Amino acid sequence: MTEIKLNELIGKNVKKYRLLYNADGGNMSQRKLASIVGVSTSLIGALESKKNTQGIGLYNLYKISEALNVPLYKFFE
């Protein structure tokens, strides 16, 4: 798997689980997720829209997994 494909997969899954969290009665907007993780809203938006060519660090991905209550490995499926 190429780095670009991996970034796209992670971004797709971040969006998927953020929206599922929202569907479960939560209110997890990109802005709220970014605030919890301590990154910019534009980073979350870029990650979800495949525009992030830099990817995301493991620590920030871990913080996203904690915020969404999703095991880390799910972002790689």
Backbone as a printed PyTorch tensor [residue, N CA C, xyz], in Angstrom:
tensor([[[  0.8550,  -1.1730,   0.0000],
         [  0.0000,   0.0000,   0.0000],
         [  0.9000,   1.2350,   0.0000]],

        [[  0.5680,   2.1820,  -0.8600],
         [  1.3620,   3.4040,  -0.9230],
         [  0.9930,   4.3380,   0.2210]],

        [[  1.8710,   5.2870,   0.4640],
         [  1.6250,   6.2680,   1.5280],
         [  0.3520,   7.0670,   1.2470]],

        [[  0.1320,   7.4320,  -0.0090],
         [ -1.0650,   8.2040,  -0.3740],
         [ -2.3190,   7.3890,  -0.0990]],

        [[ -2.3140,   6.1270,  -0.4750],
         [ -3.4820,   5.2590,  -0.2360],
         [ -3.7260,   5.0740,   1.2600]],

        [[ -2.6580,   4.9560,   2.0280],
         [ -2.8000,   4.8160,   3.4740],
         [ -3.4130,   6.0740,   4.0780]],

        [[ -2.9560,   7.2440,   3.6430],
         [ -3.5260,   8.5060,   4.1270],
         [ -5.0050,   8.5980,   3.7790]],

        [[ -5.3710,   8.1760,   2.5660],
         [ -6.7760,   8.2070,   2.1440],
         [ -7.6200,   7.2570,   2.9890]],

        [[ -7.0930,   6.0610,   3.2550],
         [ -7.8150,   5.0810,   4.0670],
         [ -8.0440,   5.6030,   5.4770]],

        [[ -7.0120,   6.1560,   6.0810],
         [ -7.1440,   6.6970,   7.4360],
         [ -8.1450,   7.8430,   7.4450]],

        [[ -8.0400,   8.7460,   6.4870],
         [ -8.9630,   9.8770,   6.4170],
         [-10.4020,   9.4450,   6.2340]],

        [[-10.6140,   8.4560,   5.3700],
         [-11.9620,   7.9310,   5.1420],
         [-12.5360,   7.3630,   6.4340]],

        [[-11.6990,   6.6450,   7.1780],
         [-12.1720,   6.0350,   8.4220],
         [-12.3630,   7.0500,   9.5370]],

        [[-11.5390,   8.0770,   9.5880],
         [-11.7610,   9.1410,  10.5770],
         [-13.1400,   9.7530,  10.3440]],

        [[-13.4390,  10.0560,   9.0970],
         [-14.7450,  10.6370,   8.7720],
         [-15.8720,   9.6600,   9.1030]],

        [[-15.6990,   8.4030,   8.7210],
         [-16.7170,   7.3740,   8.9810],
         [-17.0510,   7.2910,  10.4690]],

        [[-16.0250,   7.1720,  11.2950],
         [-16.2750,   7.0060,  12.7310],
         [-16.7190,   8.3030,  13.3960]],

        [[-16.2750,   9.4330,  12.8760],
         [-16.7580,  10.7080,  13.4230],
         [-18.2520,  10.8490,  13.1420]],

        [[-18.6830,  10.4830,  11.9390],
         [-20.1050,  10.5740,  11.5970],
         [-20.9240,   9.5260,  12.3390]],

        [[-20.3710,   8.3450,  12.5570],
         [-21.0690,   7.3260,  13.3540],
         [-21.2380,   7.7920,  14.7870]],

        [[-20.2100,   8.4060,  15.3370],
         [-20.2950,   8.9630,  16.6840],
         [-21.4200,   9.9760,  16.7310]],

        [[-21.4980,  10.8060,  15.7090],
         [-22.5350,  11.8270,  15.6170],
         [-23.9140,  11.1740,  15.5040]],

        [[-24.0280,  10.0960,  14.7360],
         [-25.2980,   9.4050,  14.5440],
         [-25.7760,   8.7340,  15.8310]],

        [[-24.8420,   8.4030,  16.7160],
         [-25.1960,   7.7570,  17.9800],
         [-25.6760,   8.7500,  19.0300]],

        [[-25.9280,   9.9700,  18.6200],
         [-26.4440,  10.9540,  19.5570],
         [-25.4040,  11.9300,  20.0440]],

        [[-24.1670,  11.7100,  19.6580],
         [-23.1160,  12.6420,  20.0340],
         [-23.1520,  13.8650,  19.1310]],

        [[-22.2600,  14.7560,  19.3400],
         [-22.1720,  15.9510,  18.5110],
         [-20.7060,  16.1590,  18.1660]],

        [[-20.1900,  15.3150,  17.2580],
         [-18.7720,  15.3580,  16.9540],
         [-18.5530,  16.0000,  15.5850]],

        [[-18.5150,  17.2880,  15.5930],
         [-18.1890,  18.0220,  14.3710],
         [-16.6780,  17.9710,  14.1710]],

        [[-16.2300,  18.3720,  12.9960],
         [-14.7910,  18.4620,  12.7650],
         [-14.1610,  19.4260,  13.7630]],

        [[-14.8360,  20.5120,  14.0230],
         [-14.3100,  21.5200,  14.9540],
         [-14.1560,  20.9390,  16.3580]],

        [[-15.1730,  20.1920,  16.8160],
         [-15.1010,  19.6240,  18.1590],
         [-14.0080,  18.5630,  18.2470]],

        [[-13.9200,  17.7170,  17.2340],
         [-12.8800,  16.6940,  17.2200],
         [-11.4980,  17.3440,  17.2320]],

        [[-11.3140,  18.3590,  16.4200],
         [-10.0290,  19.0610,  16.3690],
         [ -9.6880,  19.6600,  17.7300]],

        [[-10.6830,  20.2190,  18.3850],
         [-10.4680,  20.8270,  19.6920],
         [-10.0340,  19.7880,  20.7310]],

        [[-10.6860,  18.6440,  20.7230],
         [-10.3440,  17.5790,  21.6720],
         [ -8.9340,  17.0590,  21.4080]],

        [[ -8.5950,  16.8910,  20.1340],
         [ -7.3020,  16.3310,  19.7560],
         [ -6.1790,  17.3570,  19.9030]],

        [[ -6.5280,  18.6350,  19.7740],
         [ -5.5190,  19.6850,  19.8790],
         [ -4.8510,  20.0050,  18.5510]],

        [[ -5.6200,  19.8460,  17.4700],
         [ -5.1300,  20.1900,  16.1370],
         [ -6.1040,  21.1910,  15.5250]],

        [[ -5.7650,  21.6920,  14.3480],
         [ -6.6470,  22.6500,  13.6900],
         [ -7.8100,  21.9290,  13.0090]],

        [[ -8.9160,  22.6420,  12.9080],
         [-10.0770,  22.1110,  12.1920],
         [ -9.7150,  21.8370,  10.7400]],

        [[ -8.8520,  22.6810,  10.1730],
         [ -8.4610,  22.4810,   8.7770],
         [ -7.6890,  21.1780,   8.5890]],

        [[ -6.9430,  20.7320,   9.5970],
         [ -6.2430,  19.4520,   9.4870],
         [ -7.2420,  18.3070,   9.4240]],

        [[ -8.2430,  18.3260,  10.2800],
         [ -9.2650,  17.2740,  10.2630],
         [-10.0020,  17.3040,   8.9260]],

        [[-10.3740,  18.4900,   8.4780],
         [-11.0680,  18.6240,   7.1980],
         [-10.2330,  18.1220,   6.0330]],

        [[ -8.9630,  18.4800,   6.0210],
         [ -8.0800,  18.0410,   4.9370],
         [ -7.8800,  16.5280,   4.9830]],

        [[ -7.7300,  15.9950,   6.1730],
         [ -7.5550,  14.5520,   6.3280],
         [ -8.7660,  13.8070,   5.7830]],

        [[ -9.9490,  14.2810,   6.1200],
         [-11.1770,  13.6250,   5.6840],
         [-11.4440,  13.8010,   4.1910]],

        [[-10.9430,  14.8730,   3.6070],
         [-11.2400,  15.1290,   2.1940],
         [-10.1080,  14.7130,   1.2630]],

        [[ -9.1510,  13.9730,   1.7500],
         [ -8.0360,  13.4490,   0.9640],
         [ -7.0750,  14.5300,   0.4770]],

        [[ -7.1500,  15.7200,   1.0180],
         [ -6.2610,  16.7940,   0.5860],
         [ -4.9900,  16.8730,   1.4140]],

        [[ -4.8900,  16.0760,   2.4490],
         [ -3.7370,  16.1080,   3.3370],
         [ -2.6520,  15.2060,   2.7820]],

        [[ -1.6380,  15.7980,   2.2020],
         [ -0.5450,  15.0100,   1.6370],
         [  0.4890,  14.6460,   2.6930]],

        [[  0.4060,  15.2400,   3.8780],
         [  1.3810,  14.9680,   4.9370],
         [  0.9550,  13.8340,   5.8520]],

        [[ -0.2700,  13.4030,   5.7450],
         [ -0.7510,  12.3490,   6.6250],
         [ -1.0130,  12.8980,   8.0200]],

        [[ -0.9850,  12.0120,   8.9830],
         [ -1.2290,  12.4030,  10.3720],
         [ -0.2960,  11.5890,  11.2550]],

        [[  0.1840,  12.2080,  12.2990],
         [  1.0790,  11.5210,  13.2200],
         [  0.3470,  10.4710,  14.0390]],

        [[  1.0830,   9.4660,  14.4490],
         [  0.4970,   8.3750,  15.2250],
         [ -0.1100,   8.8740,  16.5300]],

        [[  0.5420,   9.8140,  17.1830],
         [  0.0190,  10.3340,  18.4460],
         [ -1.3280,  11.0150,  18.2270]],

        [[ -1.4350,  11.8370,  17.1780],
         [ -2.7120,  12.5000,  16.9030],
         [ -3.7840,  11.4970,  16.4820]],

        [[ -3.4030,  10.4750,  15.7340],
         [ -4.3710,   9.4460,  15.3680],
         [ -4.8430,   8.7010,  16.6170]],

        [[ -3.9320,   8.4570,  17.5350],
         [ -4.3080,   7.8270,  18.8050],
         [ -5.3000,   8.7100,  19.5630]],

        [[ -5.0370,  10.0130,  19.5930],
         [ -5.9490,  10.9260,  20.2870],
         [ -7.3200,  10.9530,  19.5980]],

        [[ -7.3400,  10.8600,  18.2800],
         [ -8.6220,  10.7800,  17.5540],
         [ -9.3460,   9.4970,  17.9370]],

        [[ -8.6210,   8.3880,  18.0090],
         [ -9.2520,   7.1150,  18.3710],
         [ -9.8440,   7.1730,  19.7790]],

        [[ -9.1520,   7.8340,  20.6810],
         [ -9.6710,   8.0040,  22.0430],
         [-10.9180,   8.8840,  22.0550]],

        [[-10.8830,   9.9770,  21.3030],
         [-12.0180,  10.9040,  21.2680],
         [-13.2560,  10.2490,  20.6870]],

        [[-13.0610,   9.3810,  19.6980],
         [-14.1970,   8.7260,  19.0370],
         [-14.5330,   7.3760,  19.6550]],

        [[-13.7260,   6.9500,  20.6240],
         [-13.9150,   5.6590,  21.2800],
         [-13.8770,   4.5090,  20.2700]],

        [[-12.8660,   4.5620,  19.4050],
         [-12.6780,   3.5640,  18.3570],
         [-11.2560,   3.0110,  18.4980]],

        [[-11.0980,   1.6840,  18.4910],
         [ -9.7430,   1.1280,  18.5640],
         [ -8.8850,   1.6330,  17.4040]],

        [[ -7.6400,   1.8710,  17.6660],
         [ -6.7180,   2.4470,  16.6920],
         [ -6.6560,   1.6270,  15.3960]],

        [[ -6.6760,   0.3200,  15.5060],
         [ -6.5490,  -0.5260,  14.3150],
         [ -7.6990,  -0.3400,  13.3260]],

        [[ -8.8580,   0.1280,  13.7990],
         [-10.0150,   0.3090,  12.9170],
         [ -9.7560,   1.3520,  11.8240]],

        [[ -8.8370,   2.2670,  12.0590],
         [ -8.5560,   3.2980,  11.0510],
         [ -7.7380,   2.7400,   9.8870]],

        [[ -7.2380,   1.5010,  10.0280],
         [ -6.4210,   0.8840,   8.9840],
         [ -7.1610,  -0.2160,   8.2390]],

        [[ -8.4290,  -0.4140,   8.5370],
         [ -9.2230,  -1.4740,   7.8850],
         [ -9.9160,  -0.9410,   6.6420]]])
